[in-house]
mmCIF file of C-alpha atoms and ligand atoms in Angstrom:
data_model
loop_
_atom_site.group_PDB
_atom_site.id
_atom_site.type_symbol
_atom_site.label_atom_id
_atom_site.label_comp_id
_atom_site.label_asym_id
_atom_site.label_seq_id
_atom_site.Cartn_x
_atom_site.Cartn_y
_atom_site.Cartn_z
ATOM 1 C CA MET A 659 -8.184 -42.443 16.178
ATOM 2 C CA ARG A 660 -6.148 -39.133 15.730
ATOM 3 C CA LEU A 661 -7.432 -36.878 13.001
ATOM 4 C CA VAL A 662 -6.703 -33.492 11.599
ATOM 5 C CA PHE A 663 -9.584 -31.456 10.040
ATOM 6 C CA PHE A 664 -7.858 -29.173 7.434
ATOM 7 C CA GLY A 665 -9.291 -26.622 5.045
ATOM 8 C CA PRO A 666 -9.616 -22.955 4.614
ATOM 9 C CA PRO A 667 -11.266 -20.762 7.432
ATOM 10 C CA GLY A 668 -15.131 -20.855 6.968
ATOM 11 C CA CYS A 669 -15.275 -24.188 5.226
ATOM 12 C CA GLY A 670 -17.388 -25.577 7.969
ATOM 13 C CA LYS A 671 -14.624 -27.825 9.659
ATOM 14 C CA GLY A 672 -15.250 -26.575 13.104
ATOM 15 C CA THR A 673 -19.031 -27.819 12.950
ATOM 16 C CA TYR A 674 -18.094 -31.144 11.393
ATOM 17 C CA ALA A 675 -15.300 -31.622 13.853
ATOM 18 C CA SER A 676 -17.846 -30.943 16.757
ATOM 19 C CA ARG A 677 -20.622 -33.453 15.253
ATOM 20 C CA VAL A 678 -18.093 -36.043 13.976
ATOM 21 C CA GLY A 679 -16.122 -36.086 17.190
ATOM 22 C CA ALA A 680 -19.424 -36.507 19.237
ATOM 23 C CA ARG A 681 -20.403 -39.550 16.897
ATOM 24 C CA LEU A 682 -16.997 -41.045 17.293
ATOM 25 C CA GLY A 683 -16.596 -40.502 21.008
ATOM 26 C CA ILE A 684 -13.432 -38.532 20.736
ATOM 27 C CA PRO A 685 -13.075 -34.640 21.667
ATOM 28 C CA GLN A 686 -12.819 -31.806 19.175
ATOM 29 C CA ILE A 687 -9.725 -29.780 19.832
ATOM 30 C CA SER A 688 -10.051 -26.333 18.374
ATOM 31 C CA THR A 689 -7.107 -24.010 18.995
ATOM 32 C CA GLY A 690 -9.317 -21.093 17.978
ATOM 33 C CA ASP A 691 -11.930 -21.926 20.421
ATOM 34 C CA MET A 692 -9.261 -22.461 23.105
ATOM 35 C CA PHE A 693 -7.893 -19.141 22.584
ATOM 36 C CA ARG A 694 -11.489 -17.584 22.653
ATOM 37 C CA SER A 695 -12.329 -18.983 25.860
ATOM 38 C CA GLU A 696 -8.882 -17.889 27.259
ATOM 39 C CA ALA A 697 -9.822 -14.442 26.200
ATOM 40 C CA ALA A 698 -13.162 -14.732 27.527
ATOM 41 C CA ALA A 699 -11.756 -15.614 30.896
ATOM 42 C CA ASN A 700 -9.298 -12.792 30.517
ATOM 43 C CA THR A 701 -6.211 -15.001 31.282
ATOM 44 C CA GLU A 702 -2.664 -13.853 30.219
ATOM 45 C CA LEU A 703 -2.667 -16.541 27.356
ATOM 46 C CA GLY A 704 -5.957 -15.044 26.386
ATOM 47 C CA LYS A 705 -4.960 -11.482 26.392
ATOM 48 C CA LEU A 706 -1.918 -12.225 24.392
ATOM 49 C CA ALA A 707 -3.683 -14.423 21.841
ATOM 50 C CA GLN A 708 -6.419 -11.607 21.534
ATOM 51 C CA LEU A 709 -3.560 -9.333 20.078
ATOM 52 C CA TYR A 710 -3.243 -11.534 17.039
ATOM 53 C CA MET A 711 -6.672 -12.859 16.713
ATOM 54 C CA LYS A 712 -8.635 -9.381 16.374
ATOM 55 C CA ASP A 713 -6.535 -8.816 13.147
ATOM 56 C CA GLY A 714 -6.857 -12.245 11.893
ATOM 57 C CA LYS A 715 -3.112 -13.041 12.391
ATOM 58 C CA LEU A 716 -1.756 -16.261 13.740
ATOM 59 C CA VAL A 717 -0.843 -16.562 17.379
ATOM 60 C CA PRO A 718 3.055 -17.325 17.643
ATOM 61 C CA ASP A 719 3.887 -20.983 17.238
ATOM 62 C CA ASP A 720 5.506 -21.272 20.587
ATOM 63 C CA VAL A 721 2.415 -20.241 22.500
ATOM 64 C CA THR A 722 0.155 -22.250 20.205
ATOM 65 C CA ILE A 723 2.155 -25.502 20.412
ATOM 66 C CA SER A 724 2.682 -25.483 24.034
ATOM 67 C CA MET A 725 -1.173 -25.075 24.580
ATOM 68 C CA LEU A 726 -1.850 -27.736 22.180
ATOM 69 C CA ARG A 727 0.854 -30.134 23.635
ATOM 70 C CA GLU A 728 -0.880 -29.733 27.054
ATOM 71 C CA ARG A 729 -4.254 -30.311 25.836
ATOM 72 C CA ILE A 730 -3.706 -33.652 23.931
ATOM 73 C CA GLN A 731 -1.975 -35.100 26.930
ATOM 74 C CA LYS A 732 -5.219 -34.858 29.033
ATOM 75 C CA ASP A 733 -7.207 -38.081 29.682
ATOM 76 C CA ASP A 734 -10.103 -37.531 27.295
ATOM 77 C CA CYS A 735 -7.647 -37.800 24.381
ATOM 78 C CA LYS A 736 -6.509 -41.363 25.198
ATOM 79 C CA LYS A 737 -8.878 -42.661 22.748
ATOM 80 C CA GLY A 738 -7.998 -40.091 19.985
ATOM 81 C CA PHE A 739 -9.053 -36.638 19.140
ATOM 82 C CA ILE A 740 -9.826 -34.313 16.051
ATOM 83 C CA LEU A 741 -7.869 -31.389 15.731
ATOM 84 C CA ASP A 742 -9.515 -28.462 14.253
ATOM 85 C CA GLY A 743 -7.316 -25.450 13.221
ATOM 86 C CA PHE A 744 -4.149 -27.161 14.170
ATOM 87 C CA PRO A 745 -1.546 -27.419 12.623
ATOM 88 C CA ARG A 746 -1.488 -24.199 10.669
ATOM 89 C CA THR A 747 2.151 -23.749 9.968
ATOM 90 C CA ILE A 748 4.913 -25.960 8.999
ATOM 91 C CA ALA A 749 6.606 -25.688 12.456
ATOM 92 C CA GLN A 750 3.245 -26.633 14.206
ATOM 93 C CA MET A 751 3.151 -29.584 11.639
ATOM 94 C CA HIS A 752 6.678 -30.760 12.565
ATOM 95 C CA VAL A 753 6.172 -30.560 16.346
ATOM 96 C CA LEU A 754 2.913 -32.339 16.133
ATOM 97 C CA GLU A 755 4.802 -35.220 14.295
ATOM 98 C CA ARG A 756 7.226 -35.604 17.033
ATOM 99 C CA ILE A 757 4.688 -35.712 19.829
ATOM 100 C CA THR A 758 1.967 -37.764 18.374
ATOM 101 C CA HIS A 759 1.010 -40.221 15.518
ATOM 102 C CA ILE A 760 -1.836 -38.730 13.233
ATOM 103 C CA ASP A 761 -4.083 -41.387 11.280
ATOM 104 C CA LEU A 762 -5.592 -39.139 8.685
ATOM 105 C CA VAL A 763 -5.900 -35.652 7.578
ATOM 106 C CA ILE A 764 -9.306 -34.866 6.204
ATOM 107 C CA ASN A 765 -8.948 -31.941 3.747
ATOM 108 C CA PHE A 766 -12.249 -30.006 3.112
ATOM 109 C CA SER A 767 -12.615 -27.708 0.097
ATOM 110 C CA LEU A 768 -15.080 -25.123 -0.871
ATOM 111 C CA ASP A 769 -15.262 -22.237 -3.285
ATOM 112 C CA GLU A 770 -13.916 -18.790 -1.694
ATOM 113 C CA GLU A 771 -16.929 -16.911 -2.865
ATOM 114 C CA ILE A 772 -19.282 -19.172 -0.823
ATOM 115 C CA ILE A 773 -16.849 -19.320 2.001
ATOM 116 C CA MET A 774 -17.189 -15.461 2.093
ATOM 117 C CA GLU A 775 -20.774 -15.489 2.029
ATOM 118 C CA LYS A 776 -21.122 -18.153 4.852
ATOM 119 C CA ALA A 777 -18.415 -16.606 6.943
ATOM 120 C CA LEU A 778 -20.295 -13.288 7.069
ATOM 121 C CA ALA A 779 -23.334 -15.008 8.170
ATOM 122 C CA ARG A 780 -21.669 -17.188 10.710
ATOM 123 C CA ARG A 781 -22.685 -17.017 14.295
ATOM 124 C CA CYS A 782 -20.984 -18.520 17.418
ATOM 125 C CA CYS A 783 -21.792 -19.193 21.109
ATOM 126 C CA GLU A 784 -19.692 -16.909 23.272
ATOM 127 C CA LYS A 785 -19.251 -19.563 25.759
ATOM 128 C CA CYS A 786 -18.850 -23.061 24.060
ATOM 129 C CA GLY A 787 -18.144 -22.065 20.541
ATOM 130 C CA ASP A 788 -20.929 -23.865 19.101
ATOM 131 C CA ILE A 789 -21.557 -22.725 15.485
ATOM 132 C CA TYR A 790 -24.650 -21.455 13.697
ATOM 133 C CA ASN A 791 -25.178 -19.737 10.230
ATOM 134 C CA VAL A 792 -27.931 -17.499 9.030
ATOM 135 C CA ALA A 793 -26.974 -17.652 5.230
ATOM 136 C CA ASP A 794 -29.210 -19.596 2.808
ATOM 137 C CA ILE A 795 -26.991 -21.004 -0.220
ATOM 138 C CA ASN A 796 -28.249 -23.115 -2.988
ATOM 139 C CA ARG A 797 -26.319 -23.030 -6.322
ATOM 140 C CA ASN A 798 -23.792 -25.064 -8.364
ATOM 141 C CA GLY A 799 -24.897 -28.202 -6.752
ATOM 142 C CA ILE A 800 -24.015 -26.915 -3.124
ATOM 143 C CA HIS A 801 -26.954 -26.725 -0.937
ATOM 144 C CA MET A 802 -26.555 -24.991 2.570
ATOM 145 C CA PRO A 803 -29.726 -23.950 4.312
ATOM 146 C CA PRO A 804 -29.368 -21.758 7.397
ATOM 147 C CA LEU A 805 -28.247 -23.327 10.668
ATOM 148 C CA LEU A 806 -30.226 -21.537 13.413
ATOM 149 C CA PRO A 807 -30.485 -21.986 17.173
ATOM 150 C CA LYS A 808 -33.791 -23.350 18.403
ATOM 151 C CA LYS A 809 -34.316 -20.235 20.163
ATOM 152 C CA GLU A 810 -33.121 -17.068 18.481
ATOM 153 C CA GLY A 811 -29.726 -15.688 19.790
ATOM 154 C CA ILE A 812 -29.397 -18.756 22.360
ATOM 155 C CA CYS A 813 -27.007 -21.643 22.135
ATOM 156 C CA ASP A 814 -28.677 -25.056 21.844
ATOM 157 C CA LYS A 815 -25.727 -26.736 23.793
ATOM 158 C CA CYS A 816 -25.104 -24.334 26.712
ATOM 159 C CA GLY A 817 -27.878 -21.682 26.667
ATOM 160 C CA SER A 818 -25.368 -18.789 26.399
ATOM 161 C CA ARG A 819 -25.584 -15.852 23.931
ATOM 162 C CA VAL A 820 -24.910 -16.464 20.238
ATOM 163 C CA ILE A 821 -22.953 -13.695 18.786
ATOM 164 C CA GLN A 822 -21.120 -12.651 15.618
ATOM 165 C CA ARG A 823 -17.267 -12.954 16.246
ATOM 166 C CA LYS A 824 -15.543 -9.680 16.333
ATOM 167 C CA ASP A 825 -12.971 -11.221 13.738
ATOM 168 C CA ASP A 826 -15.816 -11.913 11.238
ATOM 169 C CA THR A 827 -15.687 -8.908 9.243
ATOM 170 C CA TYR A 828 -15.133 -8.849 5.431
ATOM 171 C CA GLU A 829 -11.495 -7.644 5.545
ATOM 172 C CA ILE A 830 -10.392 -9.969 8.274
ATOM 173 C CA ILE A 831 -12.090 -12.929 6.758
ATOM 174 C CA LYS A 832 -10.449 -12.193 3.336
ATOM 175 C CA GLY A 833 -7.135 -11.697 5.207
ATOM 176 C CA ARG A 834 -7.491 -14.974 6.916
ATOM 177 C CA GLN A 835 -8.254 -16.820 3.467
ATOM 178 C CA ASP A 836 -4.988 -15.228 2.062
ATOM 179 C CA LEU A 837 -2.978 -16.365 5.163
ATOM 180 C CA TYR A 838 -4.368 -19.848 4.744
ATOM 181 C CA TRP A 839 -3.379 -20.038 1.250
ATOM 182 C CA LYS A 840 0.115 -18.714 1.970
ATOM 183 C CA GLN A 841 0.901 -20.376 5.310
ATOM 184 C CA SER A 842 -1.332 -23.362 5.918
ATOM 185 C CA GLU A 843 -2.161 -25.078 2.505
ATOM 186 C CA PRO A 844 1.440 -25.886 1.770
ATOM 187 C CA LEU A 845 1.319 -28.286 4.693
ATOM 188 C CA LEU A 846 -0.838 -30.420 2.500
ATOM 189 C CA ALA A 847 1.821 -31.221 0.203
ATOM 190 C CA TYR A 848 3.742 -32.753 2.997
ATOM 191 C CA TYR A 849 0.834 -34.835 4.181
ATOM 192 C CA LYS A 850 -0.148 -35.870 0.584
ATOM 193 C CA LYS A 851 3.461 -37.299 0.313
ATOM 194 C CA LYS A 852 2.917 -39.357 3.223
ATOM 195 C CA GLU A 853 -0.523 -40.427 1.886
ATOM 196 C CA MET A 854 -2.325 -39.317 4.708
ATOM 197 C CA VAL A 855 -4.879 -37.102 3.038
ATOM 198 C CA LYS A 856 -8.611 -37.749 2.218
ATOM 199 C CA ASP A 857 -10.218 -34.865 0.128
ATOM 200 C CA VAL A 858 -13.804 -33.924 0.977
ATOM 201 C CA PRO A 859 -15.404 -31.278 -1.156
ATOM 202 C CA VAL A 860 -18.157 -29.409 0.883
ATOM 203 C CA ILE A 861 -21.442 -29.777 -0.973
ATOM 204 C CA GLY A 862 -24.147 -29.600 1.634
ATOM 205 C CA PRO A 863 -25.247 -28.837 5.290
ATOM 206 C CA PRO A 864 -23.908 -30.864 8.200
ATOM 207 C CA ASP A 865 -26.541 -33.394 8.223
ATOM 208 C CA VAL A 866 -25.275 -34.430 4.588
ATOM 209 C CA MET A 867 -21.628 -33.964 5.378
ATOM 210 C CA VAL A 868 -21.387 -35.707 8.826
ATOM 211 C CA PRO A 869 -22.243 -39.272 7.535
ATOM 212 C CA MET A 870 -19.922 -38.639 4.476
ATOM 213 C CA ILE A 871 -17.022 -37.709 6.611
ATOM 214 C CA ILE A 872 -17.576 -40.663 8.913
ATOM 215 C CA ASP A 873 -17.550 -42.995 5.913
ATOM 216 C CA VAL A 874 -14.462 -41.474 4.623
ATOM 217 C CA ILE A 875 -12.784 -41.758 8.092
ATOM 218 C CA ASN A 876 -13.859 -45.506 8.251
ATOM 219 C CA LYS A 877 -12.551 -46.417 4.955
ATOM 220 C CA GLY A 878 -9.402 -44.321 5.294
ATOM 221 C CA ILE A 879 -8.633 -45.904 8.729
ATOM 222 C CA LYS A 880 -9.049 -49.478 7.223
ATOM 223 C CA GLU A 881 -6.647 -48.944 4.347
HETATM 224 P P1 ADP B 745 -10.996 -19.565 11.439
HETATM 225 O O1 ADP B 745 -11.017 -20.940 11.145
HETATM 226 O O2 ADP B 745 -12.202 -18.742 11.079
HETATM 227 O O3 ADP B 745 -9.699 -18.845 10.902
HETATM 228 P P2 ADP B 745 -10.383 -20.265 14.185
HETATM 229 O O4 ADP B 745 -11.382 -20.359 15.351
HETATM 230 O O5 ADP B 745 -9.678 -21.516 13.724
HETATM 231 O O6 ADP B 745 -11.129 -19.422 12.998
HETATM 232 O O7 ADP B 745 -9.042 -19.254 14.528
HETATM 233 C C1 ADP B 745 -9.298 -18.065 15.164
HETATM 234 C C2 ADP B 745 -7.965 -17.429 15.379
HETATM 235 O O8 ADP B 745 -7.273 -18.153 16.489
HETATM 236 C C3 ADP B 745 -7.162 -17.418 14.071
HETATM 237 O O9 ADP B 745 -7.358 -16.267 13.278
HETATM 238 C C4 ADP B 745 -5.685 -17.152 14.947
HETATM 239 O O10 ADP B 745 -5.543 -15.861 15.576
HETATM 240 C C5 ADP B 745 -5.827 -17.987 16.144
HETATM 241 N N1 ADP B 745 -5.420 -19.480 15.849
HETATM 242 C C6 ADP B 745 -6.368 -20.550 15.813
HETATM 243 N N2 ADP B 745 -5.571 -21.658 15.610
HETATM 244 C C7 ADP B 745 -4.306 -21.284 15.546
HETATM 245 C C8 ADP B 745 -2.959 -21.994 15.219
HETATM 246 N N3 ADP B 745 -2.933 -23.213 14.894
HETATM 247 N N4 ADP B 745 -1.874 -21.233 15.007
HETATM 248 C C9 ADP B 745 -2.056 -19.848 15.288
HETATM 249 N N5 ADP B 745 -2.936 -19.138 15.571
HETATM 250 C C10 ADP B 745 -4.244 -19.800 15.622
HETATM 251 ZN ZN1 ZN B 746 -22.868 -22.676 23.740
#
């Protein structure tokens, strides 16, 4: 099963991808996490990516595409994968189409005001990228309680430090939103024309969303 999780930055797709992937037994492939761990390991690729990431800009297509291409050829991708944060440009989408077949695109939507509030409250494991959130949102039928690690500041999954990402400031988050609407959202028109898209409005915490998403995937695959 090869899936793309799509949606504005901060809509929660990384969290859903990690949990849905675990439930379906397929890896979550997050280009953002890959760039961050390269940067943490201070590799040439990481240093290059960091030049763009620190300002919320996209890493150049050739770099991103070759990293992704290598990743999806690994053994753990034989049963499928969930792409999280890729493709983000028309060029990335066309390359993806040439190198593999995508079954479904899950398109998440969430009001920008809530995204901003949540994004500023986002915390992230510096090693494995696991995501937590300190915001407590309850309005307009949307209920998102905080998502905290069991032990404050320590990742549940790997025991590393949970931090606020350097690129999670108001200006950079807003910039990433604008970039999404300009560069990434247009990909949806193309995927919609091919009837690959399932829309999923974000209305609650992961515990509510994950079973909903799995249901949408199971139905979408059968169609
Ligand atoms: P967010 O969803 O909050 O934007 P990500 O973790 O998906 O965060 O991405 C963080 C950064 O990594 C992006 O701002 C961008 O610099 C880089 N990045 C991730 N995926 C891509 C991609 N597909 N193409 C180009 N740059 C990317
Ligand atoms: Zn961790």
